[in-house]
Amino acid sequence: MASTKTYAARAEGYANPAARSLLELMDRKKTNLCVSVDVTRKSSLLRIIDAVGPSVCLVKTHIDIIEDFDEDLVSQLQHLSSKHDFLIFEDRKFADIGNTVALQYSRGVHRIASWSHITNAHPVPGPGIITGLASIGQPLGRGLLLLAEMSSAGTLAAGAYTSAAIDMARAHRDFVIGFIAMKRFDGQEDFLILTPGVGLDVKGDGMGQQYRTPREVILDRGCDVIIVGRGIYGKGEGSDDDVIKAQAERYREEGWKAYLERTGQ
Ligand code: 6AU
């Protein structure tokens, strides 16, 4: 059972380098926290990442909302990734045919595949989306998450759609390392479950987002990584550094405590 095994023990079962590195560093750094930094200025993005760096296993970006994106941002992001020992997850949510997503992943101004260890895709186009992304990402040792479920109210990613997403992942285990999902699914294979919609202080955002606590997500639902955005960085371009650091530690502690309880440590 993946839910009761430690991250370290599970790392050995993954051939994919991104999945393996992520599980090993979660164990080493004692964190299952991914911070989602949804700000629009390069300086805010880097400041917040430097503040949360010590507390996270993964930093999640939406690179297309940055208004002053440049090559230097990528270098600084990579520098922070080494300085604080975390991986980078570009939340691109690819959703097109294989040929198009391969271009979107490798080209354009962002060249996502060159710096993002992990990215995600909607399974809606069918398995060709995995083939397209794998043609770029696999030689680079990258990993892909499929959106099997979503955190938003009224999501269509449920039932038969979710089951089909799981089947697509099973057929491409070398590149698909897991899911964006709200719970762990039954099955023989070990997949990583990364879960957004996590908040300790509020239940929603008035735009469909729905929040659960780290304990509900990690302990009750058996997920692996909590993805937290506004609950940590606050509003707009982000709170003060000391507030952000304290919030990141608060979520890291809650997430880790729930994991220790789940694995009986
Ligand atoms: O904690 P928040 O609500 O400030 O931010 C949640 C982050 C956002 C969303 O784009 C993303 O998580 N997200 C995703 C992802 C990660 O794919 C899927 C989903 O179903 N819900 C969701 O909020 O950056």
mmCIF file of C-alpha atoms and ligand atoms in Angstrom:
data_model
loop_
_atom_site.group_PDB
_atom_site.id
_atom_site.type_symbol
_atom_site.label_atom_id
_atom_site.label_comp_id
_atom_site.label_asym_id
_atom_site.label_seq_id
_atom_site.Cartn_x
_atom_site.Cartn_y
_atom_site.Cartn_z
ATOM 1 C CA MET A 1 0.000 0.000 0.000
ATOM 2 C CA ALA A 2 1.572 3.228 -1.174
ATOM 3 C CA SER A 3 -0.276 5.205 1.475
ATOM 4 C CA THR A 4 1.450 3.499 4.410
ATOM 5 C CA LYS A 5 4.932 3.193 2.847
ATOM 6 C CA THR A 6 7.477 5.941 3.474
ATOM 7 C CA TYR A 7 8.469 8.364 0.729
ATOM 8 C CA ALA A 8 12.013 6.993 0.903
ATOM 9 C CA ALA A 9 10.873 3.386 0.396
ATOM 10 C CA ARG A 10 8.670 4.400 -2.515
ATOM 11 C CA ALA A 11 11.479 6.325 -4.252
ATOM 12 C CA GLU A 12 13.190 3.038 -5.062
ATOM 13 C CA GLY A 13 10.165 1.871 -7.069
ATOM 14 C CA TYR A 14 10.364 4.726 -9.573
ATOM 15 C CA ALA A 15 12.472 4.570 -12.711
ATOM 16 C CA ASN A 16 11.512 8.160 -13.619
ATOM 17 C CA PRO A 17 14.279 10.514 -12.362
ATOM 18 C CA ALA A 18 11.938 13.400 -11.442
ATOM 19 C CA ALA A 19 9.683 11.176 -9.304
ATOM 20 C CA ARG A 20 12.649 9.544 -7.650
ATOM 21 C CA SER A 21 14.345 12.865 -6.855
ATOM 22 C CA LEU A 22 11.125 14.325 -5.500
ATOM 23 C CA LEU A 23 10.461 11.419 -3.113
ATOM 24 C CA GLU A 24 14.084 11.351 -1.946
ATOM 25 C CA LEU A 25 14.138 15.054 -1.244
ATOM 26 C CA MET A 26 10.788 14.961 0.563
ATOM 27 C CA ASP A 27 12.289 12.380 2.882
ATOM 28 C CA ARG A 28 15.594 14.248 3.275
ATOM 29 C CA LYS A 29 13.998 17.654 3.885
ATOM 30 C CA LYS A 30 10.960 16.391 5.809
ATOM 31 C CA THR A 31 8.421 18.221 3.721
ATOM 32 C CA ASN A 32 5.461 17.336 1.527
ATOM 33 C CA LEU A 33 4.671 20.980 0.823
ATOM 34 C CA CYS A 34 4.513 22.465 -2.677
ATOM 35 C CA VAL A 35 4.046 26.223 -2.732
ATOM 36 C CA SER A 36 2.134 27.651 -5.667
ATOM 37 C CA VAL A 37 3.424 31.159 -6.373
ATOM 38 C CA ASP A 38 0.764 32.843 -8.493
ATOM 39 C CA VAL A 39 2.123 36.393 -8.678
ATOM 40 C CA THR A 40 2.707 38.497 -11.792
ATOM 41 C CA ARG A 41 6.110 40.182 -11.237
ATOM 42 C CA LYS A 42 9.501 38.496 -11.548
ATOM 43 C CA SER A 43 10.786 40.220 -8.370
ATOM 44 C CA SER A 44 7.765 39.030 -6.318
ATOM 45 C CA LEU A 45 8.096 35.497 -7.660
ATOM 46 C CA LEU A 46 11.790 35.237 -6.741
ATOM 47 C CA ARG A 47 11.342 36.939 -3.355
ATOM 48 C CA ILE A 48 8.537 34.566 -2.326
ATOM 49 C CA ILE A 49 10.406 31.488 -3.564
ATOM 50 C CA ASP A 50 13.509 32.487 -1.606
ATOM 51 C CA ALA A 51 11.338 32.923 1.519
ATOM 52 C CA VAL A 52 9.520 29.575 1.253
ATOM 53 C CA GLY A 53 12.520 27.657 -0.141
ATOM 54 C CA PRO A 54 13.646 26.044 3.146
ATOM 55 C CA SER A 55 10.135 24.640 3.767
ATOM 56 C CA VAL A 56 9.234 23.100 0.400
ATOM 57 C CA CYS A 57 9.893 20.040 -1.757
ATOM 58 C CA LEU A 58 8.419 21.666 -4.843
ATOM 59 C CA VAL A 59 7.765 25.187 -6.156
ATOM 60 C CA LYS A 60 4.882 25.529 -8.593
ATOM 61 C CA THR A 61 4.831 28.302 -11.190
ATOM 62 C CA HIS A 62 2.347 29.699 -13.713
ATOM 63 C CA ILE A 63 5.079 31.177 -15.891
ATOM 64 C CA ASP A 64 2.607 32.702 -18.379
ATOM 65 C CA ILE A 65 1.250 35.171 -15.791
ATOM 66 C CA ILE A 66 4.655 36.820 -15.273
ATOM 67 C CA GLU A 67 4.603 40.219 -16.987
ATOM 68 C CA ASP A 68 8.371 40.777 -17.055
ATOM 69 C CA PHE A 69 9.532 37.223 -17.848
ATOM 70 C CA ASP A 70 13.105 36.958 -19.174
ATOM 71 C CA GLU A 71 15.929 34.414 -19.433
ATOM 72 C CA ASP A 72 17.421 35.710 -16.193
ATOM 73 C CA LEU A 73 14.287 34.651 -14.303
ATOM 74 C CA VAL A 74 14.936 31.062 -15.379
ATOM 75 C CA SER A 75 18.591 31.251 -14.219
ATOM 76 C CA GLN A 76 17.558 32.684 -10.859
ATOM 77 C CA LEU A 77 14.829 30.080 -10.448
ATOM 78 C CA GLN A 78 17.368 27.329 -11.106
ATOM 79 C CA HIS A 79 19.779 28.944 -8.659
ATOM 80 C CA LEU A 80 17.089 28.983 -5.934
ATOM 81 C CA SER A 81 16.227 25.363 -6.712
ATOM 82 C CA SER A 82 19.844 24.344 -5.960
ATOM 83 C CA LYS A 83 20.248 26.731 -3.023
ATOM 84 C CA HIS A 84 17.170 25.441 -1.181
ATOM 85 C CA ASP A 85 16.967 21.892 -2.606
ATOM 86 C CA PHE A 86 13.538 21.829 -4.240
ATOM 87 C CA LEU A 87 12.181 20.797 -7.652
ATOM 88 C CA ILE A 88 10.261 23.036 -10.066
ATOM 89 C CA PHE A 89 6.734 22.277 -11.291
ATOM 90 C CA GLU A 90 5.370 24.450 -14.118
ATOM 91 C CA ASP A 91 1.587 24.180 -13.855
ATOM 92 C CA ARG A 92 1.031 24.498 -17.632
ATOM 93 C CA LYS A 93 -2.044 22.240 -17.852
ATOM 94 C CA PHE A 94 -1.388 21.216 -21.465
ATOM 95 C CA ALA A 95 -4.596 20.219 -23.264
ATOM 96 C CA ASP A 96 -3.966 19.868 -27.028
ATOM 97 C CA ILE A 97 -2.938 17.260 -29.603
ATOM 98 C CA GLY A 98 0.510 15.662 -29.266
ATOM 99 C CA ASN A 99 2.260 17.712 -31.944
ATOM 100 C CA THR A 100 1.042 21.023 -30.525
ATOM 101 C CA VAL A 101 1.874 20.253 -26.895
ATOM 102 C CA ALA A 102 5.368 19.094 -27.886
ATOM 103 C CA LEU A 103 5.923 22.567 -29.394
ATOM 104 C CA GLN A 104 4.338 24.379 -26.438
ATOM 105 C CA TYR A 105 6.509 22.379 -24.020
ATOM 106 C CA SER A 106 9.827 22.895 -25.812
ATOM 107 C CA ARG A 107 9.547 26.205 -27.706
ATOM 108 C CA GLY A 108 8.078 29.700 -27.483
ATOM 109 C CA VAL A 109 9.533 32.223 -25.043
ATOM 110 C CA HIS A 110 9.227 29.989 -22.000
ATOM 111 C CA ARG A 111 10.903 26.733 -23.152
ATOM 112 C CA ILE A 112 9.292 24.975 -20.191
ATOM 113 C CA ALA A 113 10.940 21.582 -20.687
ATOM 114 C CA SER A 114 14.410 23.106 -20.303
ATOM 115 C CA TRP A 115 13.869 24.122 -16.653
ATOM 116 C CA SER A 116 10.728 22.516 -15.217
ATOM 117 C CA HIS A 117 11.268 19.092 -13.630
ATOM 118 C CA ILE A 118 7.549 18.343 -13.561
ATOM 119 C CA THR A 119 4.575 19.600 -15.553
ATOM 120 C CA ASN A 120 0.928 18.609 -15.921
ATOM 121 C CA ALA A 121 -1.644 17.906 -18.617
ATOM 122 C CA HIS A 122 -5.365 17.400 -19.001
ATOM 123 C CA PRO A 123 -6.119 13.903 -20.333
ATOM 124 C CA VAL A 124 -8.980 15.279 -22.455
ATOM 125 C CA PRO A 125 -7.224 14.889 -25.872
ATOM 126 C CA GLY A 126 -6.452 11.182 -25.248
ATOM 127 C CA PRO A 127 -3.077 9.345 -25.037
ATOM 128 C CA GLY A 128 -1.488 11.399 -27.863
ATOM 129 C CA ILE A 129 -0.928 14.229 -25.385
ATOM 130 C CA ILE A 130 1.347 11.924 -23.365
ATOM 131 C CA THR A 131 3.222 10.731 -26.465
ATOM 132 C CA GLY A 132 3.779 14.349 -27.553
ATOM 133 C CA LEU A 133 5.011 15.578 -24.167
ATOM 134 C CA ALA A 134 7.120 12.446 -23.607
ATOM 135 C CA SER A 135 8.930 12.992 -26.905
ATOM 136 C CA ILE A 136 10.377 16.176 -25.371
ATOM 137 C CA GLY A 137 10.390 15.516 -21.622
ATOM 138 C CA GLN A 138 11.483 11.930 -21.318
ATOM 139 C CA PRO A 139 14.988 12.353 -22.780
ATOM 140 C CA LEU A 140 15.447 15.193 -20.263
ATOM 141 C CA GLY A 141 14.340 13.062 -17.301
ATOM 142 C CA ARG A 142 11.165 15.079 -16.726
ATOM 143 C CA GLY A 143 7.908 13.816 -15.197
ATOM 144 C CA LEU A 144 4.246 14.391 -16.069
ATOM 145 C CA LEU A 145 1.147 14.586 -13.875
ATOM 146 C CA LEU A 146 -2.313 14.023 -15.350
ATOM 147 C CA LEU A 147 -5.238 16.045 -14.003
ATOM 148 C CA ALA A 148 -7.507 13.170 -12.969
ATOM 149 C CA GLU A 149 -9.625 15.377 -10.708
ATOM 150 C CA MET A 150 -9.821 19.094 -9.882
ATOM 151 C CA SER A 151 -10.407 21.042 -6.692
ATOM 152 C CA SER A 152 -12.970 23.435 -8.147
ATOM 153 C CA ALA A 153 -16.710 23.187 -7.580
ATOM 154 C CA GLY A 154 -18.612 21.558 -10.452
ATOM 155 C CA THR A 155 -15.518 20.029 -12.097
ATOM 156 C CA LEU A 156 -16.209 17.673 -14.998
ATOM 157 C CA ALA A 157 -13.097 15.638 -14.132
ATOM 158 C CA ALA A 158 -14.911 12.915 -12.189
ATOM 159 C CA GLY A 159 -16.256 9.373 -12.539
ATOM 160 C CA ALA A 160 -15.552 7.734 -15.906
ATOM 161 C CA TYR A 161 -13.242 10.629 -16.912
ATOM 162 C CA THR A 162 -11.079 10.049 -13.836
ATOM 163 C CA SER A 163 -10.976 6.281 -14.490
ATOM 164 C CA ALA A 164 -9.902 6.897 -18.090
ATOM 165 C CA ALA A 165 -7.135 9.233 -16.867
ATOM 166 C CA ILE A 166 -5.834 6.491 -14.567
ATOM 167 C CA ASP A 167 -5.830 3.973 -17.433
ATOM 168 C CA MET A 168 -3.888 6.423 -19.623
ATOM 169 C CA ALA A 169 -1.286 6.861 -16.875
ATOM 170 C CA ARG A 170 -0.947 3.088 -16.365
ATOM 171 C CA ALA A 171 -0.014 2.684 -20.012
ATOM 172 C CA HIS A 172 2.802 5.298 -19.707
ATOM 173 C CA ARG A 173 4.343 4.720 -16.306
ATOM 174 C CA ASP A 174 7.849 5.684 -17.438
ATOM 175 C CA PHE A 175 6.802 9.311 -17.990
ATOM 176 C CA VAL A 176 3.493 9.766 -16.118
ATOM 177 C CA ILE A 177 4.525 9.855 -12.467
ATOM 178 C CA GLY A 178 1.161 10.633 -10.934
ATOM 179 C CA PHE A 179 -1.907 12.809 -10.773
ATOM 180 C CA ILE A 180 -3.378 16.062 -9.709
ATOM 181 C CA ALA A 181 -6.220 14.543 -7.706
ATOM 182 C CA MET A 182 -8.232 14.944 -4.539
ATOM 183 C CA LYS A 183 -7.574 11.434 -3.190
ATOM 184 C CA ARG A 184 -5.424 8.318 -3.632
ATOM 185 C CA PHE A 185 -6.903 5.738 -6.017
ATOM 186 C CA ASP A 186 -6.922 2.000 -5.393
ATOM 187 C CA GLY A 187 -4.541 0.023 -7.545
ATOM 188 C CA GLN A 188 -1.354 -1.969 -7.672
ATOM 189 C CA GLU A 189 0.846 0.735 -9.130
ATOM 190 C CA ASP A 190 2.364 3.499 -7.057
ATOM 191 C CA PHE A 191 1.499 6.951 -8.417
ATOM 192 C CA LEU A 192 2.238 10.308 -6.798
ATOM 193 C CA ILE A 193 -0.878 12.238 -5.782
ATOM 194 C CA LEU A 194 -0.416 16.010 -5.693
ATOM 195 C CA THR A 195 -3.368 17.888 -4.268
ATOM 196 C CA PRO A 196 -4.361 21.552 -4.596
ATOM 197 C CA GLY A 197 -7.236 23.209 -2.761
ATOM 198 C CA VAL A 198 -5.453 23.211 0.607
ATOM 199 C CA GLY A 199 -6.049 25.925 3.202
ATOM 200 C CA LEU A 200 -6.123 26.172 6.986
ATOM 201 C CA ASP A 201 -8.033 29.405 7.394
ATOM 202 C CA VAL A 202 -10.736 29.617 4.712
ATOM 203 C CA LYS A 203 -13.014 27.176 2.873
ATOM 204 C CA GLY A 204 -13.160 28.856 -0.556
ATOM 205 C CA ASP A 205 -12.247 31.913 -2.634
ATOM 206 C CA GLY A 206 -15.603 32.978 -4.086
ATOM 207 C CA MET A 207 -14.483 31.736 -7.549
ATOM 208 C CA GLY A 208 -15.072 28.022 -7.147
ATOM 209 C CA GLN A 209 -11.902 26.997 -5.326
ATOM 210 C CA GLN A 210 -12.574 24.607 -2.400
ATOM 211 C CA TYR A 211 -10.112 24.158 0.483
ATOM 212 C CA ARG A 212 -9.416 21.223 2.770
ATOM 213 C CA THR A 213 -6.804 20.970 5.534
ATOM 214 C CA PRO A 214 -3.401 19.254 5.130
ATOM 215 C CA ARG A 215 -4.596 16.592 7.574
ATOM 216 C CA GLU A 216 -7.709 15.755 5.541
ATOM 217 C CA VAL A 217 -5.645 15.566 2.357
ATOM 218 C CA ILE A 218 -2.595 13.614 3.578
ATOM 219 C CA LEU A 219 -4.036 11.465 6.367
ATOM 220 C CA ASP A 220 -7.708 10.913 5.462
ATOM 221 C CA ARG A 221 -7.320 10.865 1.653
ATOM 222 C CA GLY A 222 -3.822 9.396 1.335
ATOM 223 C CA CYS A 223 -2.410 12.097 -0.968
ATOM 224 C CA ASP A 224 1.347 12.740 -1.123
ATOM 225 C CA VAL A 225 1.932 16.459 -1.688
ATOM 226 C CA ILE A 226 -0.134 19.442 -0.555
ATOM 227 C CA ILE A 227 -0.194 22.360 -2.988
ATOM 228 C CA VAL A 228 -0.766 25.671 -1.204
ATOM 229 C CA GLY A 229 -0.892 29.105 -2.823
ATOM 230 C CA ARG A 230 -2.708 32.060 -1.294
ATOM 231 C CA GLY A 231 -2.819 30.380 2.134
ATOM 232 C CA ILE A 232 0.961 30.978 2.223
ATOM 233 C CA TYR A 233 1.858 33.992 0.099
ATOM 234 C CA GLY A 234 -1.333 35.966 0.829
ATOM 235 C CA LYS A 235 -2.863 38.361 -1.674
ATOM 236 C CA GLY A 236 -1.632 40.164 -4.790
ATOM 237 C CA GLU A 237 2.151 40.218 -5.019
ATOM 238 C CA GLY A 238 2.489 38.582 -1.585
ATOM 239 C CA SER A 239 2.721 39.366 2.139
ATOM 240 C CA ASP A 240 5.951 40.350 3.951
ATOM 241 C CA ASP A 241 8.729 37.746 3.958
ATOM 242 C CA ASP A 242 8.471 36.933 7.677
ATOM 243 C CA VAL A 243 4.723 36.275 7.366
ATOM 244 C CA ILE A 244 5.280 34.085 4.288
ATOM 245 C CA LYS A 245 8.069 32.120 6.008
ATOM 246 C CA ALA A 246 5.892 31.531 9.086
ATOM 247 C CA GLN A 247 2.922 30.400 6.966
ATOM 248 C CA ALA A 248 5.101 28.038 4.906
ATOM 249 C CA GLU A 249 6.464 26.437 8.077
ATOM 250 C CA ARG A 250 2.944 26.154 9.490
ATOM 251 C CA TYR A 251 1.757 24.215 6.426
ATOM 252 C CA ARG A 252 4.955 22.134 6.257
ATOM 253 C CA GLU A 253 4.524 21.071 9.891
ATOM 254 C CA GLU A 254 0.836 20.187 9.424
ATOM 255 C CA GLY A 255 1.544 18.199 6.267
ATOM 256 C CA TRP A 256 4.498 16.340 7.751
ATOM 257 C CA LYS A 257 2.683 15.504 10.993
ATOM 258 C CA ALA A 258 -0.179 13.988 8.971
ATOM 259 C CA TYR A 259 2.309 11.945 6.889
ATOM 260 C CA LEU A 260 4.075 10.590 10.015
ATOM 261 C CA GLU A 261 0.719 9.575 11.445
ATOM 262 C CA ARG A 262 -0.318 7.903 8.182
ATOM 263 C CA THR A 263 2.909 5.891 7.917
ATOM 264 C CA GLY A 264 2.921 5.010 11.626
ATOM 265 C CA GLN A 265 6.230 6.738 12.395
HETATM 266 O O1 6AU B 1 -4.012 27.653 -3.023
HETATM 267 P P1 6AU B 1 -4.559 28.514 -4.154
HETATM 268 O O2 6AU B 1 -6.058 28.376 -4.274
HETATM 269 O O3 6AU B 1 -4.132 29.945 -4.046
HETATM 270 O O4 6AU B 1 -3.874 28.010 -5.504
HETATM 271 C C1 6AU B 1 -4.060 26.714 -5.998
HETATM 272 C C2 6AU B 1 -3.165 26.465 -7.204
HETATM 273 C C3 6AU B 1 -3.458 27.358 -8.415
HETATM 274 C C4 6AU B 1 -4.259 26.476 -9.354
HETATM 275 O O5 6AU B 1 -3.990 26.775 -10.716
HETATM 276 C C5 6AU B 1 -3.769 25.067 -8.995
HETATM 277 O O6 6AU B 1 -3.331 25.121 -7.638
HETATM 278 N N1 6AU B 1 -4.803 24.001 -9.110
HETATM 279 C C6 6AU B 1 -4.561 22.834 -9.897
HETATM 280 C C7 6AU B 1 -3.259 22.392 -10.343
HETATM 281 C C8 6AU B 1 -2.090 22.481 -9.510
HETATM 282 O O7 6AU B 1 -3.134 21.766 -11.375
HETATM 283 C C9 6AU B 1 -5.607 21.961 -10.156
HETATM 284 C C10 6AU B 1 -6.837 22.118 -9.485
HETATM 285 O O8 6AU B 1 -7.736 21.308 -9.621
HETATM 286 N N2 6AU B 1 -6.979 23.190 -8.650
HETATM 287 C C11 6AU B 1 -6.016 24.126 -8.447
HETATM 288 O O9 6AU B 1 -6.217 25.043 -7.646
HETATM 289 O O10 6AU B 1 -2.228 27.718 -9.001
#
